[in-house]
XYZ file of C-alpha atoms in Angstrom:
709
model
C 14.404 8.838 -21.293
C 13.269 5.592 -19.575
C 12.872 2.542 -21.838
C 9.541 2.487 -23.557
C 8.708 6.114 -22.776
C 8.778 7.172 -26.450
C 6.293 4.465 -27.366
C 4.089 5.383 -24.446
C 4.102 9.026 -25.439
C 2.948 8.080 -28.949
C 0.084 6.088 -27.401
C -0.862 9.005 -25.201
C -0.789 11.423 -28.122
C -3.024 9.157 -30.158
C -5.394 8.759 -27.205
C -5.572 12.514 -26.668
C -6.354 13.118 -30.345
C -9.038 10.469 -30.250
C -10.495 11.880 -27.038
C -10.595 15.356 -28.528
C -12.452 14.090 -31.566
C -14.965 12.237 -29.407
C -15.411 15.280 -27.206
C -16.062 17.543 -30.201
C -18.841 15.231 -31.312
C -20.275 14.934 -27.819
C -20.299 18.696 -27.321
C -21.976 19.243 -30.661
C -24.851 17.031 -29.624
C -24.859 17.723 -25.884
C -28.130 18.431 -24.195
C -28.625 21.690 -22.393
C -29.192 19.843 -19.126
C -26.153 18.526 -17.332
C -26.113 15.157 -15.598
C -24.540 15.140 -12.142
C -22.473 13.584 -10.859
C -20.189 12.924 -13.802
C -19.922 9.400 -15.178
C -17.295 7.096 -13.679
C -15.394 4.298 -15.336
C -16.663 1.139 -13.689
C -15.038 -2.259 -13.474
C -17.463 -4.620 -15.175
C -15.843 -7.603 -13.564
C -16.554 -6.122 -10.172
C -20.136 -4.993 -10.758
C -21.416 -8.290 -9.453
C -18.879 -7.897 -6.682
C -20.703 -4.966 -5.035
C -18.344 -2.337 -6.440
C -17.786 0.706 -4.218
C -19.811 3.761 -5.205
C -18.758 7.203 -4.003
C -17.468 6.939 -0.421
C -19.537 3.832 0.412
C -16.718 1.344 0.641
C -17.620 -2.191 -0.405
C -14.663 -4.566 -0.221
C -13.930 -6.798 -3.166
C -14.776 -10.474 -2.729
C -11.096 -11.184 -3.415
C -10.153 -9.424 -0.175
C -11.588 -12.163 2.040
C -11.340 -15.041 -0.491
C -14.493 -16.458 1.098
C -16.646 -14.073 -0.905
C -17.955 -12.387 2.235
C -19.414 -8.917 2.435
C -18.115 -6.414 4.965
C -20.975 -7.249 7.326
C -20.308 -11.000 7.009
C -16.561 -10.700 7.744
C -15.521 -11.060 11.419
C -12.800 -8.407 11.017
C -12.756 -4.679 10.403
C -12.295 -3.601 6.760
C -11.436 -0.178 5.324
C -11.921 0.616 1.644
C -10.235 3.536 -0.096
C -12.468 4.121 -3.109
C -11.606 5.514 -6.529
C -13.710 8.639 -5.800
C -11.650 9.323 -2.688
C -8.424 8.781 -4.630
C -9.562 11.225 -7.325
C -10.927 13.868 -4.926
C -7.698 14.208 -2.956
C -5.211 13.336 -5.741
C -3.918 10.308 -3.871
C -1.713 9.153 -6.732
C 0.602 6.890 -4.753
C 0.021 4.088 -2.284
C 1.548 6.105 0.573
C -0.833 8.991 -0.150
C -3.816 6.631 -0.230
C -2.953 4.670 2.912
C -2.224 7.906 4.764
C -6.014 8.403 4.653
C -6.857 4.925 5.924
C -7.855 4.890 9.615
C -5.535 2.729 11.756
C -2.753 2.785 9.151
C 0.422 4.777 9.798
C 2.695 5.625 6.870
C 6.352 5.241 7.859
C 8.513 7.178 5.397
C 11.861 5.575 6.163
C 13.662 6.931 3.071
C 12.839 9.136 0.104
C 11.951 6.122 -2.058
C 11.067 3.465 0.459
C 7.970 3.435 2.621
C 6.799 1.007 5.269
C 3.361 0.862 6.829
C 2.146 -0.079 10.293
C -1.272 -0.917 11.700
C -2.294 -1.796 15.238
C 1.306 -1.128 16.157
C 2.985 -3.610 13.828
C 4.436 -3.682 10.322
C 2.159 -4.447 7.385
C 3.891 -7.020 5.210
C 0.898 -8.767 3.647
C 0.039 -7.266 0.246
C -2.290 -8.640 -2.422
C -3.255 -7.811 -5.993
C -6.868 -8.872 -6.622
C -6.548 -11.237 -3.670
C -3.329 -12.773 -5.007
C -0.911 -12.732 -2.088
C 2.594 -11.368 -2.646
C 4.583 -13.307 -0.013
C 7.853 -11.517 -0.729
C 7.219 -7.836 -0.126
C 10.592 -6.224 -0.730
C 9.611 -5.165 -4.229
C 6.306 -3.598 -3.131
C 7.668 -1.132 -0.617
C 10.121 0.555 -2.991
C 9.404 3.140 -5.635
C 6.121 4.381 -4.176
C 3.575 2.231 -6.065
C 1.386 4.396 -8.321
C -2.402 4.155 -8.050
C -3.210 4.684 -11.745
C -4.177 1.079 -12.512
C -6.176 0.363 -9.345
C -9.893 0.841 -8.712
C -9.671 0.765 -4.914
C -7.630 -0.401 -1.933
C -9.077 -2.729 0.708
C -7.419 -2.876 4.122
C -8.409 -5.997 6.072
C -7.437 -5.257 9.667
C -5.854 -7.879 11.885
C -4.336 -11.272 11.188
C -5.098 -12.899 7.861
C -3.344 -16.236 7.885
C -6.299 -18.083 6.389
C -6.469 -15.917 3.299
C -2.897 -14.793 2.692
C -0.734 -17.516 4.184
C 0.836 -15.133 6.712
C -0.619 -14.349 10.072
C 0.783 -10.911 10.733
C -1.720 -9.203 13.057
C -1.445 -5.737 11.525
C -3.419 -5.771 8.287
C -3.617 -7.105 4.744
C -3.662 -4.558 1.909
C -5.433 -5.669 -1.279
C -4.966 -3.610 -4.454
C -8.039 -4.102 -6.655
C -7.231 -3.598 -10.337
C -9.339 -1.706 -12.819
C -10.866 -4.108 -15.370
C -12.091 -3.828 -18.987
C -15.669 -2.570 -19.342
C -18.529 -3.592 -21.654
C -19.230 0.025 -22.670
C -16.702 2.452 -24.132
C -15.452 4.895 -21.517
C -12.495 7.249 -21.378
C -10.956 9.690 -18.945
C -8.014 12.076 -19.132
C -6.698 13.918 -16.069
C -4.071 16.638 -16.203
C -2.656 18.504 -13.235
C 0.058 20.975 -12.287
C 1.226 21.762 -8.796
C 3.768 23.349 -6.532
C 7.462 22.831 -7.220
C 6.932 22.248 -10.923
C 4.944 19.021 -10.465
C 3.090 17.813 -13.570
C 0.931 14.762 -14.106
C -1.236 13.244 -16.815
C -3.500 10.192 -16.501
C -5.164 8.400 -19.415
C -7.725 5.627 -18.937
C -9.544 4.147 -21.953
C -11.769 1.063 -21.763
C -14.400 -0.704 -23.822
C -15.379 -3.559 -26.154
C -13.061 -4.674 -28.959
C -15.663 -6.755 -30.803
C -19.243 -6.110 -31.884
C -20.585 -8.644 -29.381
C -18.411 -7.357 -26.544
C -16.967 -10.808 -25.846
C -13.485 -9.260 -26.040
C -12.843 -6.122 -23.997
C -9.754 -4.044 -23.389
C -8.402 -1.335 -21.147
C -5.355 0.913 -21.514
C -3.983 2.968 -18.633
C -1.118 5.432 -18.729
C 0.276 7.863 -16.171
C 3.235 10.216 -16.224
C 4.343 12.331 -13.282
C 7.408 14.507 -12.897
C 8.372 17.179 -10.428
C 10.723 18.545 -7.830
C 10.381 18.355 -4.055
C 10.496 20.513 -0.980
C 13.620 18.516 -0.082
C 16.850 19.959 -1.426
C 18.062 18.353 -4.668
C 15.347 15.663 -4.732
C 13.228 15.108 -7.849
C 11.111 12.196 -8.998
C 9.678 10.909 -12.276
C 7.156 8.082 -12.650
C 5.883 6.405 -15.837
C 3.124 3.818 -15.659
C 1.540 1.861 -18.497
C -0.928 -0.995 -18.187
C -2.985 -2.986 -20.645
C -5.722 -5.515 -19.889
C -7.785 -7.847 -22.101
C -10.847 -9.834 -21.052
C -12.117 -12.749 -23.177
C -15.494 -14.434 -22.730
C -14.382 -17.874 -23.868
C -17.869 -19.258 -23.245
C -20.915 -18.511 -21.127
C -19.061 -20.091 -18.203
C -15.448 -19.083 -18.810
C -13.759 -15.666 -18.720
C -10.030 -15.132 -19.204
C -8.408 -11.854 -18.167
C -4.771 -11.075 -18.958
C -2.794 -7.973 -18.197
C 0.629 -6.328 -18.292
C 1.966 -3.283 -16.481
C 5.213 -1.355 -16.438
C 6.062 0.916 -13.495
C 9.203 3.064 -13.821
C 10.284 5.095 -10.805
C 13.374 7.291 -11.303
C 14.614 9.571 -8.504
C 17.495 12.009 -8.170
C 18.893 13.330 -4.905
C 17.554 10.214 -3.210
C 18.130 9.508 0.458
C 19.444 6.305 1.987
C 18.226 6.764 5.506
C 17.005 10.182 6.607
C 18.317 13.181 8.554
C 20.150 12.211 11.781
C 18.136 13.527 14.727
C 20.870 13.234 17.385
C 24.659 13.418 17.399
C 27.093 10.874 18.770
C 26.322 12.049 22.324
C 22.545 11.786 21.799
C 22.156 15.551 21.711
C 19.415 16.738 19.343
C 20.487 18.113 15.966
C 18.536 21.205 14.893
C 18.007 21.992 11.205
C 17.338 25.509 9.965
C 15.152 24.331 7.106
C 12.611 21.529 6.608
C 14.109 21.101 3.129
C 17.367 19.700 4.547
C 18.386 16.483 2.821
C 21.351 14.094 2.943
C 20.810 13.214 -0.721
C 23.437 14.549 -3.153
C 23.313 15.636 -6.820
C 24.922 12.280 -7.684
C 22.630 10.046 -5.630
C 19.777 8.306 -7.430
C 17.452 5.326 -7.133
C 15.840 3.854 -10.250
C 13.281 1.060 -9.923
C 11.628 -0.508 -12.979
C 8.941 -3.118 -12.376
C 7.053 -5.312 -14.838
C 3.972 -7.313 -13.865
C 2.157 -9.884 -15.975
C -0.970 -11.644 -14.742
C -3.606 -14.056 -16.014
C -6.883 -15.019 -14.381
C -9.295 -17.700 -15.564
C -12.785 -17.840 -14.024
C -15.093 -20.826 -14.573
C -18.718 -21.046 -13.492
C -19.763 -24.644 -12.771
C -23.366 -23.633 -12.141
C -25.375 -23.999 -8.932
C -23.260 -21.263 -7.340
C -19.935 -23.091 -7.720
C -17.041 -21.416 -9.469
C -13.272 -21.755 -9.776
C -10.486 -19.229 -10.269
C -6.987 -19.966 -11.546
C -4.576 -17.021 -11.225
C -0.922 -16.441 -11.972
C 1.352 -13.418 -11.630
C 4.961 -12.881 -12.711
C 6.945 -9.868 -11.506
C 10.366 -8.700 -12.651
C 12.033 -5.763 -10.981
C 15.316 -4.026 -11.766
C 16.991 -1.606 -9.368
C 20.000 0.650 -9.778
C 21.087 3.102 -7.127
C 23.911 5.316 -5.974
C 23.332 6.239 -2.360
C 24.802 7.973 0.666
C 24.031 7.068 4.274
C 24.971 9.137 7.326
C 25.573 6.763 10.243
C 26.578 9.297 12.930
C 27.476 12.959 13.429
C 29.800 14.670 15.938
C 30.058 18.430 15.424
C 30.880 18.645 11.702
C 32.403 15.170 11.486
C 30.104 12.692 9.781
C 30.590 8.946 9.478
C 29.201 8.069 6.071
C 28.587 4.956 4.043
C 28.183 5.171 0.290
C 27.517 2.476 -2.258
C 26.358 1.814 -5.798
C 24.045 -1.172 -6.112
C 22.379 -2.987 -8.971
C 19.941 -5.818 -8.499
C 17.017 -7.683 -9.926
C 14.276 -9.907 -8.605
C 11.911 -12.370 -10.247
C 8.693 -13.495 -8.610
C 6.175 -16.093 -9.696
C 2.931 -16.535 -7.771
C 0.052 -18.860 -8.611
C -3.224 -19.803 -6.947
C -6.144 -22.114 -7.642
C -9.388 -21.624 -5.735
C -12.830 -23.262 -5.766
C -15.840 -21.851 -3.936
C -19.516 -22.637 -3.692
C -22.516 -23.500 -1.474
C -23.364 -26.825 0.120
C -26.092 -28.186 2.393
C -25.586 -29.847 5.763
C -28.126 -30.613 8.499
C -30.825 -28.855 6.549
C -28.949 -25.551 6.217
C -27.018 -23.870 3.436
C -23.321 -23.160 3.929
C -20.399 -21.882 1.831
C -17.023 -23.535 1.194
C -13.745 -22.262 -0.243
C -10.597 -24.330 -0.768
C -7.468 -24.076 -2.856
C -3.699 -24.049 -3.141
C -1.041 -21.428 -3.802
C 2.630 -21.311 -4.763
C 5.172 -18.509 -4.684
C 8.831 -18.270 -5.686
C 11.234 -15.358 -5.779
C 14.845 -15.095 -6.870
C 16.749 -11.987 -5.812
C 20.237 -11.013 -6.950
C 22.226 -7.880 -6.185
C 25.798 -6.617 -6.093
C 27.061 -3.635 -4.162
C 30.179 -1.517 -4.820
C 31.354 0.493 -1.805
C 33.200 3.784 -1.609
C 35.642 2.518 1.047
C 37.217 -0.858 1.715
C 36.064 -0.720 5.337
C 32.582 0.469 4.348
C 32.536 3.707 6.352
C 34.544 6.898 5.864
C 34.761 10.356 7.467
C 33.532 13.507 5.813
C 31.982 16.911 6.524
C 28.322 16.990 7.571
C 28.074 20.604 6.395
C 29.138 19.586 2.891
C 26.519 16.814 2.901
C 23.709 19.236 3.825
C 24.957 21.741 1.245
C 25.007 19.059 -1.458
C 28.698 19.598 -2.199
C 29.931 16.169 -1.083
C 32.201 14.905 -3.838
C 30.993 11.731 -5.551
C 33.238 8.852 -4.495
C 34.632 6.113 -6.661
C 32.873 2.827 -5.998
C 35.768 0.405 -6.232
C 35.285 -2.116 -3.432
C 33.211 -5.254 -3.707
C 33.366 -8.889 -2.671
C 31.095 -11.853 -2.089
C 29.992 -10.201 1.153
C 28.562 -7.366 -0.952
C 26.227 -9.617 -2.928
C 22.787 -11.139 -2.599
C 21.662 -14.338 -4.294
C 18.641 -15.877 -2.593
C 15.687 -18.060 -3.561
C 12.536 -18.267 -1.442
C 9.630 -20.638 -2.012
C 6.249 -20.784 -0.361
C 3.569 -23.442 -0.828
C 0.237 -23.693 0.928
C -3.118 -25.442 1.019
C -6.139 -23.665 2.469
C -9.775 -24.325 3.196
C -12.443 -22.227 4.868
C -16.182 -22.396 5.331
C -19.029 -20.200 6.488
C -21.488 -22.340 8.423
C -25.022 -21.105 9.082
C -25.546 -22.419 12.601
C -28.866 -20.547 12.765
C -30.686 -17.961 10.713
C -28.797 -15.190 12.495
C -25.626 -16.989 13.648
C -22.722 -17.814 11.322
C -19.415 -19.539 12.046
C -16.374 -18.948 9.833
C -13.661 -21.572 10.287
C -10.664 -22.712 8.336
C -6.949 -23.284 8.225
C -3.957 -22.891 5.958
C -1.023 -25.305 5.865
C 2.149 -23.510 4.858
C 5.612 -24.686 3.790
C 8.534 -22.308 3.234
C 12.084 -22.798 1.977
C 14.908 -20.311 1.651
C 18.347 -20.873 0.129
C 21.377 -18.793 -0.818
C 23.285 -15.975 0.845
C 22.461 -12.323 1.455
C 25.383 -9.981 2.119
C 27.464 -12.668 3.754
C 24.638 -14.268 5.728
C 23.275 -17.744 5.137
C 19.689 -17.361 3.938
C 18.677 -20.926 4.739
C 15.104 -21.140 6.082
C 12.844 -24.155 6.228
C 9.405 -24.788 7.691
C 7.099 -27.513 6.440
C 3.494 -28.201 7.331
C 2.929 -25.140 9.538
C -0.818 -24.860 10.170
C -2.460 -21.493 10.819
C -6.043 -21.924 12.122
C -8.747 -19.289 11.920
C -12.184 -19.068 13.489
C -14.829 -16.376 13.804
C -18.494 -15.853 14.721
C -20.967 -13.346 13.292
C -24.337 -12.781 14.966
C -26.922 -10.761 13.038
C -28.847 -8.538 15.436
C -31.097 -7.469 12.555
C -30.798 -6.666 8.865
C -28.547 -3.664 9.520
C -26.405 -4.651 12.537
C -24.202 -7.570 13.529
C -21.805 -8.582 16.293
C -18.598 -10.481 15.508
C -15.516 -12.033 17.032
C -12.504 -13.788 15.516
C -9.365 -15.568 16.685
C -6.322 -16.759 14.802
C -2.802 -17.948 15.367
C 0.036 -15.879 13.940
C 2.828 -17.273 11.800
C 4.804 -15.148 9.403
C 8.245 -15.866 7.854
C 10.392 -12.751 8.170
C 12.279 -12.549 4.902
C 15.234 -10.261 4.510
C 16.028 -9.658 8.208
C 19.218 -10.757 9.937
C 19.336 -11.155 13.723
C 22.040 -9.802 16.012
C 24.011 -13.001 15.312
C 23.900 -12.376 11.567
C 21.551 -15.308 10.924
C 17.985 -14.983 9.558
C 15.521 -14.148 12.316
C 12.951 -16.735 13.368
C 9.388 -16.472 12.040
C 6.915 -14.212 13.788
C 4.501 -16.213 15.964
C 1.636 -15.463 18.327
C -2.145 -15.126 18.489
C -4.739 -12.445 17.832
C -8.274 -11.831 19.116
C -10.787 -9.299 17.775
C -14.423 -8.445 18.573
C -16.703 -5.742 17.282
C -19.977 -4.495 15.913
C -20.841 -3.521 12.335
C -23.875 -1.799 10.974
C -25.370 0.582 8.490
C -27.792 3.474 8.779
C -29.562 5.847 6.419
C -30.779 3.050 4.114
C -27.290 1.481 4.096
C -25.688 4.658 2.780
C -23.477 5.025 5.882
C -21.441 2.105 7.277
C -20.275 2.028 10.902
C -17.704 -0.255 12.572
C -16.365 -0.507 16.126
C -13.671 -3.062 17.006
C -11.483 -4.035 19.949
C -8.381 -6.177 19.508
C -5.691 -7.921 21.525
C -2.498 -9.436 20.143
C 0.462 -11.381 21.513
C 3.596 -11.789 19.426
C 7.064 -13.241 19.706
C 10.195 -12.744 17.577
C 9.124 -9.238 16.542
C 11.927 -7.445 14.684
C 12.906 -4.160 16.366
C 13.339 -2.088 13.203
C 14.176 1.095 15.109
C 17.161 -0.623 16.765
C 18.996 -1.765 13.660
C 22.790 -2.027 13.842
C 24.784 -1.808 10.606
C 27.654 -4.290 10.287
C 29.381 -3.552 6.979
C 26.632 -3.432 4.386
C 24.304 -5.578 6.510
C 21.636 -4.410 8.976
C 21.092 -6.612 12.019
C 18.001 -6.471 14.189
C 17.219 -7.549 17.728
C 13.859 -9.224 18.337
C 11.409 -9.058 21.216
C 8.024 -10.165 22.486
C 5.103 -7.727 22.540
C 1.472 -7.444 23.510
C -0.876 -4.920 21.984
C -4.485 -3.949 22.543
C -6.663 -1.234 21.162
C -9.857 0.172 19.722
C -10.872 1.115 16.170
C -13.892 3.206 15.175
C -14.835 3.954 11.572
C -17.619 5.535 9.499
C -17.828 5.601 5.702
C -20.451 6.598 3.164
C -23.051 9.334 2.772
C -23.756 10.945 6.140
C -26.160 13.544 4.738
C -27.496 14.261 1.244
C -24.461 15.449 -0.668
C -22.041 14.847 2.240
C -19.635 11.905 1.727
C -17.100 10.932 4.370
C -14.545 8.406 5.562
C -13.427 8.880 9.154
C -11.869 6.736 11.839
C -10.225 6.839 15.264
C -7.629 4.371 16.553
C -6.236 3.725 20.012
C -3.371 1.263 20.438
C -1.238 0.382 23.477
C 1.880 -1.783 23.080
C 3.924 -3.422 25.849
C 7.136 -5.424 25.785
C 7.786 -8.661 27.659
C 8.553 -6.639 30.820
C 5.170 -4.887 30.733
C 6.681 -1.510 29.774
C 5.134 0.661 27.080
C 7.057 0.083 23.867
C 7.232 0.862 20.160
C 6.483 4.469 20.984
C 7.037 5.514 17.368
C 3.476 4.249 16.832
C 0.958 6.945 17.864
C -1.278 5.908 20.770
C -4.170 7.962 19.402
C -4.849 8.837 15.788
C -7.667 10.198 13.676
C -8.044 10.125 9.898
C -10.941 11.746 8.115
C -11.996 13.118 4.761
C -15.306 14.623 3.662
C -16.731 16.260 0.556
C -19.968 18.217 0.221
C -21.921 19.020 -2.934
C -23.393 22.502 -2.538
C -27.220 22.325 -2.680
C -27.579 25.754 -4.297
C -24.796 25.054 -6.795
C -24.757 21.293 -7.494
C -21.889 21.617 -9.967
C -19.569 22.558 -7.102
C -18.118 20.515 -4.267
C -15.919 21.412 -1.323
C -14.058 19.107 1.024
C -11.431 18.660 3.694
C -9.066 15.929 4.801
C -7.752 15.885 8.371
C -5.025 13.725 9.843
C -4.196 13.963 13.550
C -1.996 11.847 15.800
C -0.716 11.996 19.344
C 2.951 12.490 20.164
C 5.540 9.834 19.347
C 9.123 9.235 20.460
C 12.058 6.875 20.346
C 11.958 4.101 22.959
C 15.603 4.558 23.952
C 16.408 8.238 23.335
C 13.702 10.471 24.767
C 14.912 13.646 23.019
C 13.906 12.054 19.715
C 10.236 12.906 19.635
C 7.455 14.482 17.612
C 4.678 16.295 19.449
C 1.044 15.750 18.542
C 0.089 17.448 15.301
C -2.703 17.732 12.745
C -2.569 18.165 8.977
C -5.456 19.846 7.164
C -6.078 19.630 3.410
C -8.792 21.401 1.428
C -10.321 20.682 -1.977
C -12.845 22.237 -4.285
C -14.124 21.037 -7.637
C -16.508 22.304 -10.319
C -18.281 20.328 -13.052
C -18.152 22.606 -16.104
C -20.472 20.288 -18.058
C -21.139 16.579 -18.364
C -17.622 16.004 -19.794
C -15.332 18.574 -18.212
C -14.468 19.333 -14.595
C -11.762 21.208 -12.739
C -10.429 21.072 -9.192
C -8.057 22.745 -6.729
C -6.346 20.876 -3.883
C -4.591 22.682 -1.002
C -2.439 20.448 1.196
C -1.132 21.244 4.679
C -2.953 24.576 4.606
C -1.648 25.516 8.075
C 1.946 24.884 6.898
C 2.594 22.602 9.868
C 6.231 21.566 10.331
C 6.537 17.965 11.422
C 8.690 14.846 11.228
C 7.198 12.248 8.915
C 8.057 9.236 11.091
C 10.279 7.918 13.883
C 10.127 4.393 12.481
C 13.812 4.472 11.536
C 14.852 5.123 15.123
C 17.331 7.997 15.098
C 16.619 9.542 11.687
C 13.690 11.199 9.943
C 12.755 13.849 7.383
C 10.340 16.737 7.560
C 7.006 16.499 5.790
C 5.887 18.616 2.862
C 5.017 22.272 3.538
C 1.922 23.995 2.169
C 1.336 23.151 -1.502
C -1.363 23.347 -4.158
C -2.471 21.302 -7.186
C -4.765 22.419 -10.013
C -6.340 19.813 -12.274
C -8.554 19.522 -15.355
C -10.481 16.333 -16.137
C -12.282 15.155 -19.262
C -14.650 12.168 -19.165
C -16.670 10.379 -21.790
């Protein structure tokens, strides 16, 4: 049993008993008439922040840092709302972002996921606008969505706000917050392959005046997989307290524990070609290189504090700090190559930990200049991470020969992990400091100019698996500028331009030294608007990007326990179309189409593992003759993809179709059924890893029961 699980179970039991008592009272006094739709737990801190309602995505003000609305921001924004998460049981970040138009989920291993957008890796992640500059800890363990109200995806480069100018996207996880009124929700679900999950969310005032509020969140999920021998258990607990210190000051503190424990885990995926680049055919989509003795356990603790002060006259300040501690233990097997039944394998047992500390101070408010009102934001941020790890290998040379048939059958004998040295260790410290300032100038009643810059300094010290981790860049300035022209109250035109600068932590070049930072420039233009009394939002964007020193992740070469990556220069261009909100009475949708074309420095089409065309859409409809019932579908389609160097490694175009139906029994109780991959399409999840991949999940079903108060 994971540490703390017993205590958490006691809390859950107490919560369930309390909820049952409350429900008995509520049912005894319930009115005959039912109120639809059912009540939602709302984030009181975000109510003034234009909180998303239903499928009408309204990005948090923390997403842009300048406090801009979607219409005021000269970049495309996608919001995955809590209603969407609940409707389609998107309980992990990879499930949620799989529904975000322009985002491609790259499942590189069973317990590690990367994401791409506009053809490039997403490595800018935020929690309530607090940038996490060192992303290694975010991509592991499949971050659970239990403690988050919504996800905002800010498309394109975001150097002004986050400190890194990667042109793909910035993903902002918006936390649930304590509420002024008591609210509670319990979700239970069971699904295919013995999957079980329970979610508990209780929030409300802790004093008579409501000046102290609290929120407790718990989630437990356990189940098997369609992949042979793989199983996964997650335990999440989070607690938040909000204190109104005065009329002008609010302090919010929070703690969360995420435990991710997997058995039969994969290090790398199924080899797709043999040593002669001939395709390897698998009889079952459940094939897995993970063994009964392989595992990957990731335990993450997050503590944060946020102090908001209102100066009056529209000026306010925010002081935020986050500390993250993560522990990892794993025993893994990697298949490097296959010839007939002879497999070259690499196996290791690794333990590691990382400590991150991130802080930010920000001041924002209006000012007058030349007879017009404008808005200013400025601040500073600091980040530090210390990562340590030690690896024990199964062979003194790293690799050894074994039977591929025994690996697929799960009968590979567990090796003894006896070999280690200083080359098998990691001990690095990275620091990042920055100053930023941005303003929204009202050049005319209908013309607004957003301009700013961030000055960034980075330092890296230590060694990582035998490679010097030294990195240093001081005073690097990333400028940003954009224009927004209001055609009328509902529609606007926009354009933005920014330079790209992004330190590439954790990657070694072909020479074994850390790769140079990513650099380049990005241009975007588009139109935004709303129709149907602002119930339906529409966005169309075109973009063009030039980059240098891009890491070729699909061309990694393993030298001992270290992966080395070549780099290249790329140009990308494309189109994004998106609609979100209420298209018709009772019909909610989020849908988007993306086209992206990527070329290398020679002008040849490149990074073909990124689909040229893709469509993501989800819709739900409340039946007019039976308003207690809703039906819905989620569709994901993409064009064919392939490896740049080995043409036989490819995945043809495919579509995945999910269905859902729900029924509100009364004002407190509801039930739902979710059918995923209803056509039972067989497909490879990703070609991001180059010459390896796994098959996606076959047809499956989830039944759930929800109680709300």
